[in-house]
XYZ file of C-alpha atoms in Angstrom:
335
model
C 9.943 -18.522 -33.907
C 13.361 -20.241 -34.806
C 14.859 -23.366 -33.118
C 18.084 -20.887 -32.447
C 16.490 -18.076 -31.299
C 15.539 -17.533 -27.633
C 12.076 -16.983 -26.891
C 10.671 -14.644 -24.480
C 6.663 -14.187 -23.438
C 6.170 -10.685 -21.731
C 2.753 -10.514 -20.230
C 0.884 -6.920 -19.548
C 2.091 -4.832 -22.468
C -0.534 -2.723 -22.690
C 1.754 -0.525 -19.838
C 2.906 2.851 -21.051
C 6.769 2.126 -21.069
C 6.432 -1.253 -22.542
C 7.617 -0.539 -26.210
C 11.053 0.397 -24.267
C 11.097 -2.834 -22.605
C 10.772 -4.592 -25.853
C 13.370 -2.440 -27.743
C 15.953 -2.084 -25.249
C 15.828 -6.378 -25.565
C 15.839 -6.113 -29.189
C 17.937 -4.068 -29.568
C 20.752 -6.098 -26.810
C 24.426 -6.701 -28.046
C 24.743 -9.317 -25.455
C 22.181 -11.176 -26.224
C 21.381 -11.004 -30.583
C 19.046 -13.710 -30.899
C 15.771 -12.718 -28.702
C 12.447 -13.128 -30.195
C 9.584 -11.213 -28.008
C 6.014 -12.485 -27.884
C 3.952 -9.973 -26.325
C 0.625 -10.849 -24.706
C -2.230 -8.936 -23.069
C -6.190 -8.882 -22.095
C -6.488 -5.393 -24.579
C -6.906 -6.642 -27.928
C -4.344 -3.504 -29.052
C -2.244 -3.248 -26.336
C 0.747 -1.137 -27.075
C 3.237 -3.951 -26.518
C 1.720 -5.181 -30.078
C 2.913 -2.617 -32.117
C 6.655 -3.610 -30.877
C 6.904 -7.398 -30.484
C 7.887 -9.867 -32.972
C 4.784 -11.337 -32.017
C 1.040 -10.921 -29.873
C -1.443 -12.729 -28.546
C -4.707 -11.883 -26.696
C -5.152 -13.761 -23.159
C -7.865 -13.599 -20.392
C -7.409 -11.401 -17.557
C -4.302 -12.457 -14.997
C -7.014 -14.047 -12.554
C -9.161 -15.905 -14.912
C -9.235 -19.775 -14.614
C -8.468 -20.123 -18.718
C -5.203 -17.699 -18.204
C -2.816 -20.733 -17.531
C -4.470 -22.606 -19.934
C -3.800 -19.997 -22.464
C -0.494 -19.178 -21.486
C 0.746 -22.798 -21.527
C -1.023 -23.105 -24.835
C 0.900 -19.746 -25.998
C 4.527 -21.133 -24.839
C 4.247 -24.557 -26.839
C 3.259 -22.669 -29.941
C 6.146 -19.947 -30.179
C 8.787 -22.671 -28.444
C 9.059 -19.890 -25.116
C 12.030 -20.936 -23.254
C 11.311 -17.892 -21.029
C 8.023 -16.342 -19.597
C 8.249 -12.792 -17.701
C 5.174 -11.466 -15.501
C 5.368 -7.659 -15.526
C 1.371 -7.518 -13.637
C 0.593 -8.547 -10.044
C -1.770 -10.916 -10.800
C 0.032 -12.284 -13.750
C 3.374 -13.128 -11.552
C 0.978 -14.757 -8.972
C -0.932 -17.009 -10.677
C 2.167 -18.036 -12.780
C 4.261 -18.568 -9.957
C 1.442 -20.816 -8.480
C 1.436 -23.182 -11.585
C 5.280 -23.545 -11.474
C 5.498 -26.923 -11.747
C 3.152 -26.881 -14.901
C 6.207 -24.666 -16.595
C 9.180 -26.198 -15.183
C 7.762 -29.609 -16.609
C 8.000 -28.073 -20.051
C 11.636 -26.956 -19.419
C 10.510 -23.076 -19.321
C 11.374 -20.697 -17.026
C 9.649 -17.961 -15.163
C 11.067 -14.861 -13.659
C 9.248 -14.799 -10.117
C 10.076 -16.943 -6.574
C 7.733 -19.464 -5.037
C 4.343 -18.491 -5.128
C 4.203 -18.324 -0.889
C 6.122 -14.896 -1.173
C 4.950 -13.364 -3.973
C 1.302 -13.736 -2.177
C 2.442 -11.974 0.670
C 3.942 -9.075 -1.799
C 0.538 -9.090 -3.504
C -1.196 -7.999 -0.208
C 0.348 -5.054 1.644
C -1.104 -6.399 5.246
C 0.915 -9.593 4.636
C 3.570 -7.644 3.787
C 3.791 -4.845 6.528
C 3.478 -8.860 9.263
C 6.257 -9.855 7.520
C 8.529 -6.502 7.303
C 7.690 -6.707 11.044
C 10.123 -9.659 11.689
C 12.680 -7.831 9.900
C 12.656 -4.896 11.986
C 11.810 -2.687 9.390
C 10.386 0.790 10.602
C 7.453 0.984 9.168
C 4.520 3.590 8.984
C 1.722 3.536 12.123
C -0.962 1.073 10.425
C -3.717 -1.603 10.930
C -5.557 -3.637 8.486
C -9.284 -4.181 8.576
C -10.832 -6.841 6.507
C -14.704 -5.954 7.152
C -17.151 -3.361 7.743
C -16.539 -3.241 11.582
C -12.849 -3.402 11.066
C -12.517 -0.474 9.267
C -14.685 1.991 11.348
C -13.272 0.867 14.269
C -9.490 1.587 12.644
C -10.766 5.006 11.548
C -12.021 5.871 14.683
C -8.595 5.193 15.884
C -6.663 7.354 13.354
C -9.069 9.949 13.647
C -8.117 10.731 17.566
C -4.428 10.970 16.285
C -5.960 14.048 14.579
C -2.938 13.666 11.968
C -3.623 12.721 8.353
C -3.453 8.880 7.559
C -3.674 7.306 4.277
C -6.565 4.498 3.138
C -5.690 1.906 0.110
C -6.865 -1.271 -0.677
C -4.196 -3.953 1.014
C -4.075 -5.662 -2.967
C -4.667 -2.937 -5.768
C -1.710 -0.939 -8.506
C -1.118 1.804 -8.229
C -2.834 4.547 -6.696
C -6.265 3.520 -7.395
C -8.379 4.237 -4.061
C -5.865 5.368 -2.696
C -7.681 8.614 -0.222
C -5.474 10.718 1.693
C -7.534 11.965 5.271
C -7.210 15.279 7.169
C -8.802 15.051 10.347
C -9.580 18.256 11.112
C -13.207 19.302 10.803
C -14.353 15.324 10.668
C -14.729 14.713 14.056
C -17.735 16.718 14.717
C -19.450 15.188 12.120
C -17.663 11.765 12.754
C -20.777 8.864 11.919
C -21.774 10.640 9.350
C -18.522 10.458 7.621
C -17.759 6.677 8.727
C -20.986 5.929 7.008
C -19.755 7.897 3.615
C -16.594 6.236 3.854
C -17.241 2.537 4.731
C -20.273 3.112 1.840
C -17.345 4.251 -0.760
C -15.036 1.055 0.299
C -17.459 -1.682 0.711
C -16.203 -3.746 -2.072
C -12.217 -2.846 -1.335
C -11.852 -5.409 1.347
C -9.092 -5.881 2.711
C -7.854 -2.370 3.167
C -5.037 -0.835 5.199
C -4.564 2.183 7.048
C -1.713 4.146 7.500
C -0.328 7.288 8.638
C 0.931 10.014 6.178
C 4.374 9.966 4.786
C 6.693 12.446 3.142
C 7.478 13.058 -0.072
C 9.442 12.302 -2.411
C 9.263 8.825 -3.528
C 11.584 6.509 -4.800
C 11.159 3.588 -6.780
C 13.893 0.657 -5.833
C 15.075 -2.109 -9.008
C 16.483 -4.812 -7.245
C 17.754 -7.960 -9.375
C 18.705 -10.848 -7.288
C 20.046 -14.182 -7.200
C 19.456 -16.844 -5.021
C 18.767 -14.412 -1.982
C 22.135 -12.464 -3.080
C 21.777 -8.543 -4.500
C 23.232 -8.428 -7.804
C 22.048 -4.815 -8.748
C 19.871 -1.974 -7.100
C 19.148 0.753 -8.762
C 17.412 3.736 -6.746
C 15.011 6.327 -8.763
C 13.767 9.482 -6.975
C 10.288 10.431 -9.021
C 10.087 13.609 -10.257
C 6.075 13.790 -9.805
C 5.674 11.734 -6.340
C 2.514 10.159 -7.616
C 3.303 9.684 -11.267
C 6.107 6.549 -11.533
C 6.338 6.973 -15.820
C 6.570 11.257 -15.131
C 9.952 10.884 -14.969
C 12.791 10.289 -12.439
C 16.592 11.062 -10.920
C 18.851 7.919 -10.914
C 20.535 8.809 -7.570
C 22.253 6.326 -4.871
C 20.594 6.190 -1.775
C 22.916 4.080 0.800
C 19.886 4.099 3.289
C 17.300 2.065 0.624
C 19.886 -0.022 -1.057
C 20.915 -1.783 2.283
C 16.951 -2.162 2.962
C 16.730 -3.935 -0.686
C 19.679 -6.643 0.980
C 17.791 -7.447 3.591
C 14.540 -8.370 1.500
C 16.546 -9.672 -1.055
C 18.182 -12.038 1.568
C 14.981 -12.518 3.749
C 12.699 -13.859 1.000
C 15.594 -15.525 -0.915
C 14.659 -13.633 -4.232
C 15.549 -14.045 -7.629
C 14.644 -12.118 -10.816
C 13.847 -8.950 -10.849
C 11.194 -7.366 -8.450
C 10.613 -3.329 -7.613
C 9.910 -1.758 -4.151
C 8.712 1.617 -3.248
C 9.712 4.145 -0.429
C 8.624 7.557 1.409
C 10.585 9.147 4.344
C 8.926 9.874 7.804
C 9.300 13.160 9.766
C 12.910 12.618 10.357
C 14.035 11.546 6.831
C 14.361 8.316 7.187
C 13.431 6.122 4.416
C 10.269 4.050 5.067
C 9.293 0.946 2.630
C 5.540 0.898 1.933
C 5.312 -1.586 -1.074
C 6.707 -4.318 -2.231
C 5.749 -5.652 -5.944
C 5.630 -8.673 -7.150
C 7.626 -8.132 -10.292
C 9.296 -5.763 -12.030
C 8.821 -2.013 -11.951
C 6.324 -0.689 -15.213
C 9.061 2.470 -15.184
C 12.784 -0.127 -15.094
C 13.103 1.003 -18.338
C 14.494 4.348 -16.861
C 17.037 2.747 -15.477
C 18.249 1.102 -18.474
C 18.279 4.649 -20.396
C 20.605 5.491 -17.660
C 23.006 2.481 -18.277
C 21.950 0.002 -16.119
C 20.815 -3.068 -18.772
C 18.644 -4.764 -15.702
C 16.706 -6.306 -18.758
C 19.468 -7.950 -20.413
C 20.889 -9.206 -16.865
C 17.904 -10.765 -16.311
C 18.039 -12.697 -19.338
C 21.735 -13.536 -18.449
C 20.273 -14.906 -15.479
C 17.776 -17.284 -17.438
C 20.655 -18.413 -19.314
C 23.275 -18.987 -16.567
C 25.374 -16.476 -18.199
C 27.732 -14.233 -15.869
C 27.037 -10.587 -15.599
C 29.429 -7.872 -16.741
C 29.988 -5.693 -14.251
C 29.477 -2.197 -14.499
C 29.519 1.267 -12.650
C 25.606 2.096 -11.172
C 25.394 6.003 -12.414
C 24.191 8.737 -9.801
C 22.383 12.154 -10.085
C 21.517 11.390 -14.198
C 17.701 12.647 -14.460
C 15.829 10.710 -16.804
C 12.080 12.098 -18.487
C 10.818 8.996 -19.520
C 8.750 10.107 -22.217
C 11.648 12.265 -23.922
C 14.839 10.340 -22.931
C 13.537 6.918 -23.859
C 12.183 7.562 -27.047
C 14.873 7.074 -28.573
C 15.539 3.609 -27.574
């Protein structure tokens, strides 16, 4: 990489709306002089195949990640480094100082809050203090725990939700009807706690409503600089497309995180609505969204702000747009 260029280290490509990431960055007229090293566990991630340059590393949790990643910045001259996994943004933002030292910097907030976004029982204590309305849930960290929290949603006789309190996704996720369980109650606790022995922690909540939105927030220094809100098309399918629409309700949630955990960067959240329509937050992530390239096909350049950011450039301001639908597979592949 050039001494004038800027250099940029995006972690996880292998995700299926990375090359739009990478192009949309590319392809900036703010910012002409980007050069994107792409870096992943997968040997052929995707993000390969649209970089300038890639590199191989060891999973996000791995003792040699940092080691690699360090090693990775001083040979391509990164000035900036940009976690786009969980664990990725974690680790990173818990060897700060290692970076800073070397005059690079990475897109993710003191390592104490993005822990507690890493670990949705952490997260639902903390919304607590904020007054958030959250769904009816309880967190159970053993065997014993989690029977005796199923036992508990089980008399509600209303259909509660089971994920692991750190995971992606929707993996484990196991939606529970009640009815017909009861009768054959231990048996089913046994078949359950069997299928999530190895999930610990987990949390437990009650069932929310459809449909889901997806919530870009870029922030400054605890201040909201942009929120973009993104109603999925497919509830449980974030790349399946989406409708860029404002909702007032979820945007003024997004201030109050953005102010309560002094954010900066850019970071995604996720919300469902409870019997009344009300919007209820039920994750907070770590980093940005795998699907914010949407809202840069519908005119919202979140990527290149965020590079502003790095720079201490000012943001142009520009008009958020509302009802655009965007099919992520079809609109963005022409980016």
């Amino acid at each position: 990489m050039g001494n004038k260029s800027y250099n940029i280290l995006l972690t996880c490509s292998g995700g299926g709306l990375t090359p739009y990431l990478i192009n949309s960055l590319k392809k900036s007229n703010r910012h002409k002089n980007l050069k994107i090293l792409s870096v992943d566990y997968k040997e052929n991630a995707i993000g390969k195949y649209f970089s300038d340059f890639f590199e191989q590393v060891p999973y996000g949790k791995s003792r040699k990640y940092i080691t690699k990643i360090l090693y990775l910045c001083k040979k391509y001259k990164i000035h900036l480094v940009i976690p786009t996994s969980d664990e990725e943004a974690v680790n990173i933002s818990k060897n700060r100082e290692k970076f800073e030292k070397k005059n690079i910097k990475i897109t993710c907030v003191d390592h104490k809050i993005l822990k507690i976004f890493s670990n949705k029982i952490l997260t639902y204590k903390s919304l607590t203090e904020l007054n958030f309305t959250l769904p009816s849930w309880s967190g159970a960290n053993n065997h014993d725990e989690f029977k005796k929290e199923i036992s508990k949603f089980l008399k509600k006789n209303r259909k509660f939700v089971i994920k692991p309190a750190s995971s992606r996704g929707s993996r484990k996720v196991k939606i529970i009807n009640p009815k017909g369980v009861l009768k054959n109650k231990k048996k089913f606790l046994d078949l359950l706690s069997n299928e999530y022995k190895n999930s610990y922690p987990l949390i437990i909540s009650s069932m929310l409503r459809n449909p889901v939105y997806d919530l870009d927030l870029l922030a400054w220094k605890g201040k909201l600089i942009t929120a973009v809100t993104r109603r999925r098309l497919i509830p449980e399918d974030p790349n399946g497309g989406h409708i860029v629409e404002k909702n007032k309700k979820i945007i003024n949630f997004g201030k109050k995180i953005v102010k309560h955990f002094n954010l900066s960067w850019l970071y995604d959240c996720d919300f469902m609505f409870d019997n009344k329509q009300n919007p209820i937050l039920i994750e907070i992530n770590p980093r940005m969204s795998g699907s914010a390239s949407v809202s840069i096909e519908a005119g919202v350049p979140l990527f290149e702000d965020l590079i502003s950011l790095a720079m201490n450039k000012k943001i142009p301001k520009y008009k958020i747009p509302n009802k655009q639908k965007i099919i992520s597979f079809k609109n963005l592949s022409k980016i």
